Amino acid sequence: MALSEEIGPLDDAGHAPLYLKLQDALRGAIERGQLRAQDALPPERELAQDFNVSRITVRKALDGLVAEGLLNRRQGAGTFVSGRVEKQFAKLTSFSEDMLSRGRAPSSEWLLKASGAVTPNEALMLSLSPGTPVYRFHRIRFADGSPMALEQSTIAGSCLPGVEAVDTSLYAALEAAGNRPVRALQRLRAVLFDEEQAALLHVEPKAPGLFIERRGFLEDGRTVEMTRSWYRGDAYDFVAELNAL
Ligand code: 16G
């Protein structure tokens, strides 16, 4: 079926340029779930015929959506809907759980997996006394093979049997040790990726990202984790439910 039949023709009222109308139609289809993560768009020539616009208009519309992060181009393969992930900000879930619940396959590349003595800053964040052992885990986190975030976790030494206890999921390892956090404090801010971060995440240097710092606590108030995450700005929507007081 032609895409225009599925998502409707371009809005013929209004004076917006055609490429913006095509962008609106495609953005709406992504938001309504008619076009889903990883779906391939028809080739530009077909889109032009289908929506009765020029190829230049199609190209311009797609360029804009690629820049917004809603679409991505893969060399030789075409244009695809990006897998933006909606993350519930108020739920204490792990990266692996977040991805699996969306039907995406989580994986990680290890940058560091080590034990050591707590640094003064970590001691402060984890409420540990100087010299206490900690474990450090630095990873690139992927969904279906696409890099989504960089993550650096410091875990109180008493909460895991050893550095090798963490295989694919940190929270699974903490849960197995009976030390999965039950409460957390998070702070979030906008950042621009530096060259090294950008290279690891396959984005342009200075691309926008979200920096999140999570401190996770046990039932008895002890701090288990201090994790700093740098999420790709084009990959995540953070969603929170708010209740009136
Ligand atoms: C999430 C958490 C992070 C936690 C990790 C465990 C945020 C902002 N951060 O990325 O604190 O350490 O999940 O994931 O959600 P894992 O169990 O898949 O290793």
Short mmCIF file of C-alpha atoms and ligand atoms in Angstrom, two decimals:
data_model
loop_
_atom_site.label_atom_id
_atom_site.label_comp_id
_atom_site.label_asym_id
_atom_site.label_seq_id
_atom_site.Cartn_x
_atom_site.Cartn_y
_atom_site.Cartn_z
CA MET A 1 0.00 0.00 0.00
CA ALA A 2 1.27 3.52 -0.81
CA LEU A 3 2.38 5.43 2.28
CA SER A 4 0.01 8.32 1.48
CA GLU A 5 -2.95 5.90 1.73
CA GLU A 6 -1.78 4.76 5.14
CA ILE A 7 -0.97 8.11 6.66
CA GLY A 8 -3.22 10.36 4.59
CA PRO A 9 -2.38 12.98 1.94
CA LEU A 10 -0.56 16.22 2.68
CA ASP A 11 -2.56 18.97 4.31
CA ASP A 12 -3.81 21.06 1.37
CA ALA A 13 -4.97 23.99 3.47
CA GLY A 14 -2.45 26.51 4.79
CA HIS A 15 0.45 28.14 3.07
CA ALA A 16 3.34 26.24 4.61
CA PRO A 17 5.96 25.08 2.09
CA LEU A 18 5.38 21.55 0.81
CA TYR A 19 8.44 20.12 2.48
CA LEU A 20 7.12 21.26 5.88
CA LYS A 21 3.74 19.66 5.13
CA LEU A 22 5.47 16.41 4.26
CA GLN A 23 7.50 16.65 7.45
CA ASP A 24 4.31 17.16 9.48
CA ALA A 25 2.67 14.15 7.83
CA LEU A 26 5.66 11.91 8.55
CA ARG A 27 6.15 13.25 12.09
CA GLY A 28 2.44 12.64 12.82
CA ALA A 29 2.68 9.09 11.46
CA ILE A 30 5.66 8.38 13.74
CA GLU A 31 3.86 9.85 16.75
CA ARG A 32 0.71 7.82 16.06
CA GLY A 33 2.75 4.65 15.61
CA GLN A 34 1.80 4.22 11.92
CA LEU A 35 5.51 4.36 11.21
CA ARG A 36 7.46 2.49 13.85
CA ALA A 37 11.05 2.30 15.04
CA GLN A 38 13.31 0.72 12.42
CA ASP A 39 10.64 0.87 9.66
CA ALA A 40 12.19 1.67 6.29
CA LEU A 41 10.72 4.59 4.35
CA PRO A 42 10.02 4.05 0.66
CA PRO A 43 12.77 5.38 -1.65
CA GLU A 44 12.72 9.14 -2.29
CA ARG A 45 11.53 8.69 -5.88
CA GLU A 46 8.50 6.71 -4.71
CA LEU A 47 7.69 9.18 -1.95
CA ALA A 48 7.80 12.02 -4.48
CA GLN A 49 5.34 10.24 -6.79
CA ASP A 50 3.14 9.10 -3.94
CA PHE A 51 2.76 12.56 -2.35
CA ASN A 52 2.89 14.34 -5.67
CA VAL A 53 5.86 16.55 -4.81
CA SER A 54 9.32 16.95 -6.29
CA ARG A 55 12.27 14.83 -5.19
CA ILE A 56 13.95 18.00 -3.95
CA THR A 57 10.98 18.56 -1.63
CA VAL A 58 11.22 14.99 -0.37
CA ARG A 59 14.95 15.33 0.18
CA LYS A 60 14.49 18.59 2.10
CA ALA A 61 11.72 17.13 4.26
CA LEU A 62 13.76 14.03 5.11
CA ASP A 63 16.91 16.11 5.81
CA GLY A 64 14.96 18.05 8.44
CA LEU A 65 13.64 14.91 10.12
CA VAL A 66 17.12 13.35 10.09
CA ALA A 67 18.45 16.50 11.79
CA GLU A 68 15.68 16.21 14.41
CA GLY A 69 16.72 12.63 15.05
CA LEU A 70 13.37 11.14 14.01
CA LEU A 71 14.86 9.46 10.93
CA ASN A 72 18.29 8.15 10.16
CA ARG A 73 19.98 7.30 6.89
CA ARG A 74 22.01 4.16 6.48
CA GLN A 75 24.56 4.12 3.72
CA GLY A 76 23.22 2.16 0.77
CA ALA A 77 20.19 0.90 2.71
CA GLY A 78 17.84 3.88 2.79
CA THR A 79 16.06 5.98 5.39
CA PHE A 80 14.67 4.49 8.57
CA VAL A 81 12.54 5.61 11.49
CA SER A 82 14.83 6.08 14.50
CA GLY A 83 14.14 4.11 17.60
CA ARG A 84 13.37 6.91 20.05
CA VAL A 85 12.80 5.38 23.44
CA GLU A 86 10.23 6.72 25.89
CA LYS A 87 11.56 6.29 29.37
CA GLN A 88 9.36 6.61 32.43
CA PHE A 89 11.25 8.96 34.64
CA ALA A 90 9.48 7.89 37.82
CA LYS A 91 10.19 4.14 37.56
CA LEU A 92 13.33 2.61 38.99
CA THR A 93 14.12 0.37 36.05
CA SER A 94 17.38 -0.68 34.46
CA PHE A 95 18.58 0.02 30.95
CA SER A 96 18.20 -3.67 30.06
CA GLU A 97 14.60 -3.73 31.31
CA ASP A 98 13.77 -0.49 29.50
CA MET A 99 14.99 -1.91 26.20
CA LEU A 100 13.47 -5.39 26.58
CA SER A 101 10.05 -3.91 27.42
CA ARG A 102 10.16 -2.15 24.04
CA GLY A 103 11.13 -5.24 22.16
CA ARG A 104 14.69 -4.03 21.62
CA ALA A 105 17.80 -6.05 22.36
CA PRO A 106 20.10 -4.49 24.98
CA SER A 107 23.84 -4.99 24.81
CA SER A 108 26.93 -3.26 26.17
CA GLU A 109 30.52 -2.72 25.31
CA TRP A 110 32.78 -2.62 28.34
CA LEU A 111 35.13 0.34 28.68
CA LEU A 112 36.13 -0.41 32.27
CA LYS A 113 35.36 -3.13 34.80
CA ALA A 114 37.53 -2.72 37.87
CA SER A 115 37.69 -2.60 41.64
CA GLY A 116 39.47 0.06 43.66
CA ALA A 117 39.32 2.33 46.67
CA VAL A 118 36.64 5.00 46.78
CA THR A 119 37.69 8.50 45.59
CA PRO A 120 36.79 11.50 47.78
CA ASN A 121 33.96 12.46 45.41
CA GLU A 122 32.57 8.91 45.28
CA ALA A 123 32.84 8.68 49.07
CA LEU A 124 30.65 11.76 49.31
CA MET A 125 28.11 10.51 46.76
CA LEU A 126 27.92 6.99 48.19
CA SER A 127 28.27 8.01 51.87
CA LEU A 128 31.25 5.69 52.31
CA SER A 129 34.28 6.24 54.48
CA PRO A 130 37.66 6.87 52.82
CA GLY A 131 39.42 3.71 51.64
CA THR A 132 36.24 1.60 51.27
CA PRO A 133 36.38 -0.75 48.25
CA VAL A 134 34.14 -0.01 45.27
CA TYR A 135 33.53 -1.48 41.84
CA ARG A 136 33.54 0.65 38.71
CA PHE A 137 31.71 -0.24 35.53
CA HIS A 138 31.97 1.92 32.41
CA ARG A 139 29.95 0.89 29.38
CA ILE A 140 28.57 1.94 26.04
CA ARG A 141 24.94 0.83 26.02
CA PHE A 142 23.28 -0.32 22.82
CA ALA A 143 19.74 -1.07 21.68
CA ASP A 144 19.55 -3.38 18.66
CA GLY A 145 23.21 -2.58 18.05
CA SER A 146 22.75 1.24 18.00
CA PRO A 147 24.62 3.20 20.68
CA MET A 148 22.18 4.89 23.08
CA ALA A 149 24.18 5.97 26.13
CA LEU A 150 27.49 6.01 27.95
CA GLU A 151 27.32 4.88 31.54
CA GLN A 152 29.78 5.03 34.43
CA SER A 153 28.67 3.27 37.61
CA THR A 154 30.39 3.09 40.96
CA ILE A 155 28.99 0.41 43.25
CA ALA A 156 29.66 0.06 46.98
CA GLY A 157 31.95 -2.96 47.41
CA SER A 158 29.67 -4.53 50.03
CA CYS A 159 26.82 -4.82 47.48
CA LEU A 160 28.37 -7.27 44.99
CA PRO A 161 30.40 -10.45 45.44
CA GLY A 162 32.98 -9.26 42.87
CA VAL A 163 33.57 -7.37 39.69
CA GLU A 164 32.85 -10.45 37.56
CA ALA A 165 29.33 -10.70 39.03
CA VAL A 166 28.17 -8.16 36.42
CA ASP A 167 27.71 -9.72 33.04
CA THR A 168 25.03 -8.02 30.96
CA SER A 169 22.88 -6.29 33.60
CA LEU A 170 24.13 -4.48 36.68
CA TYR A 171 20.68 -4.51 38.28
CA ALA A 172 20.33 -8.25 37.66
CA ALA A 173 23.67 -8.76 39.47
CA LEU A 174 22.60 -6.50 42.35
CA GLU A 175 19.26 -8.29 42.56
CA ALA A 176 21.01 -11.69 42.71
CA ALA A 177 23.12 -10.34 45.58
CA GLY A 178 19.95 -9.07 47.34
CA ASN A 179 21.09 -5.47 46.88
CA ARG A 180 18.99 -4.03 44.08
CA PRO A 181 18.17 -0.38 44.83
CA VAL A 182 14.57 0.28 45.87
CA ARG A 183 14.73 4.08 45.77
CA ALA A 184 16.82 6.53 43.81
CA LEU A 185 17.57 10.21 43.44
CA GLN A 186 18.23 11.51 39.96
CA ARG A 187 19.44 14.76 38.60
CA LEU A 188 19.39 15.58 34.91
CA ARG A 189 20.86 18.28 32.74
CA ALA A 190 21.41 19.05 29.07
CA VAL A 191 24.96 18.63 27.77
CA LEU A 192 26.86 18.81 24.49
CA PHE A 193 28.98 15.75 23.78
CA ASP A 194 32.73 16.23 23.60
CA GLU A 195 34.70 14.61 20.77
CA GLU A 196 35.43 11.39 22.60
CA GLN A 197 31.85 10.87 23.79
CA ALA A 198 30.51 11.77 20.34
CA ALA A 199 32.79 9.21 18.67
CA LEU A 200 31.68 6.46 21.08
CA LEU A 201 28.00 7.28 20.49
CA HIS A 202 28.31 7.78 16.71
CA VAL A 203 27.04 11.36 16.79
CA GLU A 204 28.63 14.64 15.74
CA PRO A 205 30.81 16.40 18.33
CA LYS A 206 28.71 18.98 20.21
CA ALA A 207 25.53 16.99 19.51
CA PRO A 208 23.02 17.46 22.34
CA GLY A 209 22.66 14.87 25.07
CA LEU A 210 21.14 14.32 28.49
CA PHE A 211 23.35 13.80 31.48
CA ILE A 212 21.69 11.89 34.32
CA GLU A 213 23.19 11.14 37.67
CA ARG A 214 21.43 8.45 39.69
CA ARG A 215 22.07 7.54 43.28
CA GLY A 216 20.33 4.30 44.21
CA PHE A 217 19.53 3.28 47.78
CA LEU A 218 18.66 0.10 49.65
CA GLU A 219 15.63 -0.23 51.93
CA ASP A 220 17.84 0.56 54.96
CA GLY A 221 19.05 3.82 53.37
CA ARG A 222 22.54 2.67 52.37
CA THR A 223 23.69 3.94 48.96
CA VAL A 224 24.30 1.14 46.43
CA GLU A 225 25.12 2.92 43.21
CA MET A 226 26.22 6.19 41.78
CA THR A 227 25.74 6.09 38.04
CA ARG A 228 26.40 8.86 35.57
CA SER A 229 24.75 8.36 32.22
CA TRP A 230 25.09 10.38 29.03
CA TYR A 231 22.09 9.61 26.84
CA ARG A 232 21.90 10.56 23.19
CA GLY A 233 19.52 13.49 22.91
CA ASP A 234 18.04 12.09 19.72
CA ALA A 235 17.28 8.69 21.21
CA TYR A 236 15.23 9.40 24.33
CA ASP A 237 12.03 11.04 25.48
CA PHE A 238 11.85 11.19 29.25
CA VAL A 239 8.27 10.97 30.40
CA ALA A 240 7.02 11.62 33.93
CA GLU A 241 3.55 11.37 35.41
CA LEU A 242 2.79 14.22 37.76
CA ASN A 243 0.18 14.21 40.48
CA ALA A 244 -1.38 17.30 42.08
CA LEU A 245 -0.40 17.77 45.71
C1 16G B 1 19.88 2.67 33.97
C2 16G B 1 20.11 3.55 35.18
C3 16G B 1 21.42 3.26 35.85
C4 16G B 1 21.56 1.78 36.13
C5 16G B 1 21.39 0.99 34.86
C6 16G B 1 21.45 -0.50 35.11
C7 16G B 1 19.00 5.60 34.36
C8 16G B 1 19.07 7.06 34.18
N1 16G B 1 20.06 4.97 34.86
O1 16G B 1 20.67 3.07 32.90
O2 16G B 1 21.47 3.98 37.07
O3 16G B 1 22.81 1.51 36.70
O4 16G B 1 20.13 1.30 34.28
O5 16G B 1 21.25 -1.14 33.88
O6 16G B 1 17.97 5.01 34.09
P1 16G B 1 21.55 -2.67 33.62
O7 16G B 1 20.92 -3.44 34.72
O8 16G B 1 20.97 -2.95 32.29
O9 16G B 1 23.05 -2.83 33.64
#
